[in-house]
CSV table of C-alpha atoms in Angstrom, one decimal:
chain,number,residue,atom,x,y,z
N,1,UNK,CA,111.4,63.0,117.4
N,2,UNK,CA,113.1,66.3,116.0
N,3,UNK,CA,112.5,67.5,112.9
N,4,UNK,CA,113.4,65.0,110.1
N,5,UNK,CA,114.3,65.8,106.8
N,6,UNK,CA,112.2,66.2,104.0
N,7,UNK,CA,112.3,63.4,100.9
N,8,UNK,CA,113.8,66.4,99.3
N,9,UNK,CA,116.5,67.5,101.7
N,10,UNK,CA,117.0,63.9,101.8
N,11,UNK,CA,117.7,63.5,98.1
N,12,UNK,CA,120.0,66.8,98.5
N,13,UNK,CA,121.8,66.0,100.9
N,14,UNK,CA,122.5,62.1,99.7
N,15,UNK,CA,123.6,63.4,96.4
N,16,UNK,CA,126.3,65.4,97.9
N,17,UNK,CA,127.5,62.3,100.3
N,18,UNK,CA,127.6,60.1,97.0
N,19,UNK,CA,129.6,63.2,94.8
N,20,UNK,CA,131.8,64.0,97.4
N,21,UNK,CA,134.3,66.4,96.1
N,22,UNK,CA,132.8,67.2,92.8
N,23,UNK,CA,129.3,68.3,94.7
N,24,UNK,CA,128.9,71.4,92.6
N,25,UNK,CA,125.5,73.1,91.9
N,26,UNK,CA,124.7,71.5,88.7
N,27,UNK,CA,126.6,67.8,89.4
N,28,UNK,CA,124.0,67.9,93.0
N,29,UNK,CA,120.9,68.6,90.1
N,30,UNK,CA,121.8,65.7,88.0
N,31,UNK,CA,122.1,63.4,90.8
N,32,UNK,CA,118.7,64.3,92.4
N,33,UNK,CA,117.3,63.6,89.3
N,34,UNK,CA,118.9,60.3,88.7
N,35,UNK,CA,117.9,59.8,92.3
N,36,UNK,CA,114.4,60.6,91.9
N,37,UNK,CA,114.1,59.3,88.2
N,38,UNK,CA,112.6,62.5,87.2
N,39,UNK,CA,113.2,66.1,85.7
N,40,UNK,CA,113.6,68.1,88.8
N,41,UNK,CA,113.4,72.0,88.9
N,42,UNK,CA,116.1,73.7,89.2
N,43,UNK,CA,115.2,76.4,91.6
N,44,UNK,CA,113.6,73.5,94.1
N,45,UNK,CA,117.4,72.0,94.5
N,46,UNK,CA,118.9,75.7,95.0
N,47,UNK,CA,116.2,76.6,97.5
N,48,UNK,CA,117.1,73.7,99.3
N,49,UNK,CA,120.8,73.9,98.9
N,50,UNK,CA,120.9,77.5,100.5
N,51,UNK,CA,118.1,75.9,103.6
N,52,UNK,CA,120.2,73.5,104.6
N,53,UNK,CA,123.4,75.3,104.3
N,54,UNK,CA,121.8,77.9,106.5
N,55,UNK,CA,120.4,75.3,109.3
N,56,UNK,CA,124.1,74.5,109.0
N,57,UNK,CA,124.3,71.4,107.2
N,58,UNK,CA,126.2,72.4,104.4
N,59,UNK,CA,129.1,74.3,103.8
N,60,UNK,CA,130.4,75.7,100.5
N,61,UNK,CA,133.0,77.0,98.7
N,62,UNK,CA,133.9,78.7,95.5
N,63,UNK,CA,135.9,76.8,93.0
N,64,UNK,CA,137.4,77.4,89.8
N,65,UNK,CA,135.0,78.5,86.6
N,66,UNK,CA,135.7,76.9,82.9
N,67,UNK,CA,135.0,77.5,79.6
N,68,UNK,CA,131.8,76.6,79.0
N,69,UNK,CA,130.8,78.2,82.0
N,70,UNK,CA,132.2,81.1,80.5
N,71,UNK,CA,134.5,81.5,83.1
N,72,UNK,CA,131.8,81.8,85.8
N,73,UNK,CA,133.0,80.0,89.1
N,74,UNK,CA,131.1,76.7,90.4
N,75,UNK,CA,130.1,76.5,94.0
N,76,UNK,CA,130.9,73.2,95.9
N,77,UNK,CA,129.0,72.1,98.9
N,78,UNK,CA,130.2,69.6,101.4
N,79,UNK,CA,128.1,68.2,104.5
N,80,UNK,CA,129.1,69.2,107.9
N,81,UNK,CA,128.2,67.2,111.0
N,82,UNK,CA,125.3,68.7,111.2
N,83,UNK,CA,124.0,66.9,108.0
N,84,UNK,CA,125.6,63.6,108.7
N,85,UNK,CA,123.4,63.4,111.8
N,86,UNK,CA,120.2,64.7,110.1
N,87,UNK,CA,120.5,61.8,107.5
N,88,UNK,CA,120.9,59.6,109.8
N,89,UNK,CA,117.9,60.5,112.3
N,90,UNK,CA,115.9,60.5,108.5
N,91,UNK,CA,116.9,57.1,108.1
N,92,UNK,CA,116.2,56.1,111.6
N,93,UNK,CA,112.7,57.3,111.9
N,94,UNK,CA,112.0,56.0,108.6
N,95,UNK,CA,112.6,52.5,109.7
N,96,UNK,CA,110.9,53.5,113.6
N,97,UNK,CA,108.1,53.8,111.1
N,98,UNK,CA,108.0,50.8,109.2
N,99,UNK,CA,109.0,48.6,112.1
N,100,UNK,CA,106.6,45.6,112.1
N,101,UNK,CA,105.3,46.1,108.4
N,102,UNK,CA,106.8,44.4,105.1
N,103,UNK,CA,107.0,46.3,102.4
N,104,UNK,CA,105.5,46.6,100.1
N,105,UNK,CA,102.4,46.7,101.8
N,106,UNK,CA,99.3,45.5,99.7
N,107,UNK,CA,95.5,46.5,99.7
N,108,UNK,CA,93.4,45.2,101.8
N,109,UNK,CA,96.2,45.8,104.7
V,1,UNK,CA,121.4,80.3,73.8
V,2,UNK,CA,119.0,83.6,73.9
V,3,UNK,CA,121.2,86.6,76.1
V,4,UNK,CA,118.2,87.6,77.3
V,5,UNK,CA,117.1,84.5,79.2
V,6,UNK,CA,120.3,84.8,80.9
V,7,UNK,CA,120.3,88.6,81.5
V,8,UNK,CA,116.6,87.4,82.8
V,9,UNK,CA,118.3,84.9,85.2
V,10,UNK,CA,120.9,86.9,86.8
V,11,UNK,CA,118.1,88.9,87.8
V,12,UNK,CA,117.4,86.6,90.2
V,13,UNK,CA,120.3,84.8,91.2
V,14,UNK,CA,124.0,85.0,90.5
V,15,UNK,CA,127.1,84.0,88.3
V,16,UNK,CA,127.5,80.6,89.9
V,17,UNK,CA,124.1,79.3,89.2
V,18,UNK,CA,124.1,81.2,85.6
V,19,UNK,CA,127.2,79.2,85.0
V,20,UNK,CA,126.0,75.9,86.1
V,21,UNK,CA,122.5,76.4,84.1
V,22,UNK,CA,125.0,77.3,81.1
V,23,UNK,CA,126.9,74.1,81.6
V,24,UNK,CA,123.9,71.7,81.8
V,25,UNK,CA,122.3,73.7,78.6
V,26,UNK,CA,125.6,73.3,76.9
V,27,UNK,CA,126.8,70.3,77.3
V,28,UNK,CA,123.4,68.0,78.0
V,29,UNK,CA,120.5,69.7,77.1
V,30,UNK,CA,121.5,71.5,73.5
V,31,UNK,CA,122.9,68.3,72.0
V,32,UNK,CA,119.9,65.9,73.6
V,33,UNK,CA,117.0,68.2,72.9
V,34,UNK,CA,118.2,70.8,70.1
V,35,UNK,CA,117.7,74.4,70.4
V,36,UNK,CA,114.5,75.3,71.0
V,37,UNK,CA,113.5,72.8,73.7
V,38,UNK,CA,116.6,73.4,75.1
V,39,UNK,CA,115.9,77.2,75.4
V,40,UNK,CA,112.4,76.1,76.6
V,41,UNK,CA,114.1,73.9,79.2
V,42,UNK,CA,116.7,77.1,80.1
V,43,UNK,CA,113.8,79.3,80.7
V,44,UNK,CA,111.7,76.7,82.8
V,45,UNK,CA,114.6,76.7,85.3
V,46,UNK,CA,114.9,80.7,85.6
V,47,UNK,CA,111.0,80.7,86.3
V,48,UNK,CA,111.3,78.2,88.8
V,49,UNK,CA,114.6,79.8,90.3
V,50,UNK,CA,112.2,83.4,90.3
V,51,UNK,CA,109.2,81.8,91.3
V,52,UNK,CA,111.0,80.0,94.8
V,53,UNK,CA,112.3,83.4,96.1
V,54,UNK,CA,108.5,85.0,96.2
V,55,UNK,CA,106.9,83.5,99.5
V,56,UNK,CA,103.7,82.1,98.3
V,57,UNK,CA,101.1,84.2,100.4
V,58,UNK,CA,102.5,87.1,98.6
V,59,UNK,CA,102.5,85.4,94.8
V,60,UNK,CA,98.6,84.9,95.7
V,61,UNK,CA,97.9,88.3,96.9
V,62,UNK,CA,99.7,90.0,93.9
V,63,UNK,CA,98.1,88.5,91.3
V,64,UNK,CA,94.6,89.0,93.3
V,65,UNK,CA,96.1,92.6,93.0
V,66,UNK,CA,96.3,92.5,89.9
V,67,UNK,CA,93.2,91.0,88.8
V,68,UNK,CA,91.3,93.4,91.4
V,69,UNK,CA,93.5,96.4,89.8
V,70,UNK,CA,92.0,95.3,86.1
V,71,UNK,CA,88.9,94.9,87.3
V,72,UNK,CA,88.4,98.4,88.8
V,73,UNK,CA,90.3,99.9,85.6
V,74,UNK,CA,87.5,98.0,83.3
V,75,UNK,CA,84.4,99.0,85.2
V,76,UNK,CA,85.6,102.8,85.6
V,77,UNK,CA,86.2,102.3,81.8
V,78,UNK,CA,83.1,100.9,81.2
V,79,UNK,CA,80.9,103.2,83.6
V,80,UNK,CA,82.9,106.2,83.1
V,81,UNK,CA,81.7,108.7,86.2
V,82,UNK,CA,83.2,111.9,87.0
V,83,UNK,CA,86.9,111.4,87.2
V,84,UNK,CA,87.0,108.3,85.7
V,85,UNK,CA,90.4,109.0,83.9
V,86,UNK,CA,92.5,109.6,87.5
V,87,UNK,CA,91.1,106.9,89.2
V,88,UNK,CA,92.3,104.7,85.8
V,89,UNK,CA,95.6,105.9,85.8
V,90,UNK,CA,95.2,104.9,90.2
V,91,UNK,CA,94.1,101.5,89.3
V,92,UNK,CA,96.9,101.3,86.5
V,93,UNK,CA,99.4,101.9,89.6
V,94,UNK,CA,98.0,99.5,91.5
V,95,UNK,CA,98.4,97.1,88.8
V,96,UNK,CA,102.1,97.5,88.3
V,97,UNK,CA,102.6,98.2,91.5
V,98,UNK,CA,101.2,94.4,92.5
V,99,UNK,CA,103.5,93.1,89.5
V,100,UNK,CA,106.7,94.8,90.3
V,101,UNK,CA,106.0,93.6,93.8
V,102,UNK,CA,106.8,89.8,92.7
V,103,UNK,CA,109.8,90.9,91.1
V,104,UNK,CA,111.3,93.0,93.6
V,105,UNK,CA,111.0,90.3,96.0
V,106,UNK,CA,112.6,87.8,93.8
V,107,UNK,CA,115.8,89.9,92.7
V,108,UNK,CA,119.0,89.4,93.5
V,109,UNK,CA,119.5,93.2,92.0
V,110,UNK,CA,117.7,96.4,91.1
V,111,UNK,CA,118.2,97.8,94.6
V,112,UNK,CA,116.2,101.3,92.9
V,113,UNK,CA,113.6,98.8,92.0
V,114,UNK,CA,113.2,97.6,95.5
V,115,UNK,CA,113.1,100.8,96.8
V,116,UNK,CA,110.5,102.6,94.3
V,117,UNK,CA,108.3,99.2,95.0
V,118,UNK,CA,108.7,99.8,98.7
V,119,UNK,CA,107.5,103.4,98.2
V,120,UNK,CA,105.1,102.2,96.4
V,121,UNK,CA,104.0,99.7,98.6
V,122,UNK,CA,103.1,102.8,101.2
V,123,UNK,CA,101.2,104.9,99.3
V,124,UNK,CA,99.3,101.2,98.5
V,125,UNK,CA,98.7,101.1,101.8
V,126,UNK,CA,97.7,104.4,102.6
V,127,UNK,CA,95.2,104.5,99.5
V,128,UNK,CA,93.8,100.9,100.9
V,129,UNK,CA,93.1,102.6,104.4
V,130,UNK,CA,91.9,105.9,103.0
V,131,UNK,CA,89.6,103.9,100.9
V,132,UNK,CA,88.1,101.5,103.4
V,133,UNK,CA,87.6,104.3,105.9
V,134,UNK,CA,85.8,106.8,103.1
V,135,UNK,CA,83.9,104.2,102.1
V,136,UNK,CA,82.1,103.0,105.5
V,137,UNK,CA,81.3,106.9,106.0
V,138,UNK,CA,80.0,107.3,102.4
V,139,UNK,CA,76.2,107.3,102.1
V,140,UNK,CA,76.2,104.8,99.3
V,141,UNK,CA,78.2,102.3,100.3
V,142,UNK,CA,80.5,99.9,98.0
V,143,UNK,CA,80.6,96.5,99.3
V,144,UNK,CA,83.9,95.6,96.9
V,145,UNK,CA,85.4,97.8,98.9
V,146,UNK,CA,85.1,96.0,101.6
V,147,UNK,CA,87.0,93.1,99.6
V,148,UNK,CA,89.4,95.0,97.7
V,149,UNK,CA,90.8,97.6,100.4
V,150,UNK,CA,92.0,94.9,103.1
V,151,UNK,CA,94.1,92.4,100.2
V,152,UNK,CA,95.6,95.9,99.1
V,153,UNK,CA,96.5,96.3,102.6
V,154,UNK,CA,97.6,92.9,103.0
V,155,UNK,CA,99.5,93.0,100.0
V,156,UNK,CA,101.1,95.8,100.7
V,157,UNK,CA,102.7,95.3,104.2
V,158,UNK,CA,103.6,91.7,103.0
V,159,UNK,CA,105.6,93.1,100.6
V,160,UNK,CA,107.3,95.6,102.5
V,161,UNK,CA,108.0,92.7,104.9
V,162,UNK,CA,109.8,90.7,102.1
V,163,UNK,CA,111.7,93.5,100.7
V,164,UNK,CA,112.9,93.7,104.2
V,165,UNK,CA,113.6,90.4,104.7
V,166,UNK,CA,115.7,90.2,101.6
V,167,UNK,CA,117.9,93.3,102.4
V,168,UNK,CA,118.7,91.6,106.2
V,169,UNK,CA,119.5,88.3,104.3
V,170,UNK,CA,121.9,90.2,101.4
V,171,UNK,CA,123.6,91.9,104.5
V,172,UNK,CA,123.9,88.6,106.1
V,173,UNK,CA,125.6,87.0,103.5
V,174,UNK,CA,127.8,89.5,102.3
């Protein structure tokens, strides 16, 4: 099995698919943490963000800025091919994994 | 929103993610949390912007640095032998050198600041050698030495390695 996504990269990357053309820096943060259901840091989803893009699973461009960015331009990120396939290989070793078991498991096993 | 958590932020990233941190504060975070938290909230995310762009082994080693640096400073302070005041002022040096380490690695800017930390980097390394080697021909010998002079070294050549690292990825990318 290659490499598989992190949970992280997975929640990235998903949040992007779901956003589509408004996947900008910011929008991607808010979904990861409506994903997750938590406060997430903002440096964890740029750190990935700029990872992925350079393993090639992102691309980016830069868009127009607004007002209450004070002008500044947003960056918006699309998945490539690359990412398509590494979601998918996520989601297939994930259920290679569980294959056989019923979730939720309980204790004693 | 306080200019100077923003100036803090560009520091280590750019105008796009300054503008989308301005966005969120602006329109979600200001009117949910109010001011202050908000600010709090702002400055949380420029830590943990800073903080992901300083590999980890190096974080550890610089504020061992640091601690070491203050320890020395305190004890030739405290015990106050013959030229006690140079080897403060060396110990100071090591101090900020250690911090300004961190911060040079982390930067998206101060290319004069990435080069005065790489110098001083060298002449880290050079006094860590110097020091080890003195010290195991020395007839009283200092067993924190022995500590102290190979995480110095360490230290050292790790960050010269990430100072390097980030001018080959700026070049890349530009």
């Amino acid at each position: 099995m290659a490499d598989v996504l992190g949970a992280f990269e997975q929640a990235v990357l998903m949040a992007i698919v779901k956003l589509g053309d408004d996947a900008y820096g910011r929008s991607v943060l808010r979904k990861v943490q409506e994903a997750l259901n938590r406060d997430v840091a903002a440096g964890a989803v740029y750190a990935t963000l700029e990872r992925l893009e350079q393993k090639g699973m992102l691309s980016s461009r830069l868009g127009e800025g607004t007002a209450v960015r004070d002008g500044r331009a947003r960056r918006y990120y699309g998945i490539n091919g690359t990412g398509v396939d590494a979601l998918n290989d996520a989601k297939a070793a994930m259920e290679q994994i569980w294959r056989g078991a019923e979730w939720p498991l309980r204790w004693p096993v | 929103m306080n200019p100077l958590f923003e100036r803090l932020l560009l520091w280590f990233s750019d105008d796009v993610i300054a503008g989308d941190l301005l966005e969120e504060y602006r329109e979600e975070r200001l009117p949910r949390m109010g001011r202050l938290r908000a600010e709090l909230w702002y400055l949380r995310q420029v830590v943990s912007i800073a903080a992901r762009r300083v590999p980890g082994a190096l974080a550890v080693l610089s504020l061992l640095s640091v601690g070491c640096a203050v320890w020395l400073a305190t004890m030739e302070l405290v015990l106050k032998h013959s030229g006690c005041p140079l080897r403060t002022v060396e110990d100071v040096g090591l101090a900020m050198q250690a911090s300004a380490a961190m911060v040079a690695v982390a930067t998206a800017r101060a290319r004069t600041l990435r080069w005065m930390v790489a110098a001083a980097s060298v002449a880290v390394a050079c006094d860590a050698v110097a020091s080890f080697v003195h010290n195991a021909r020395a007839q009283h010998f200092e067993g924190f030495v022995v500590v102290i002079a190979p995480l110095l070294l360490t230290q050292s050549l790790l960050t010269l390695a990430a100072l390097r690292r980030r001018d080959h990825r700026s070049k890349s990318s530009s």
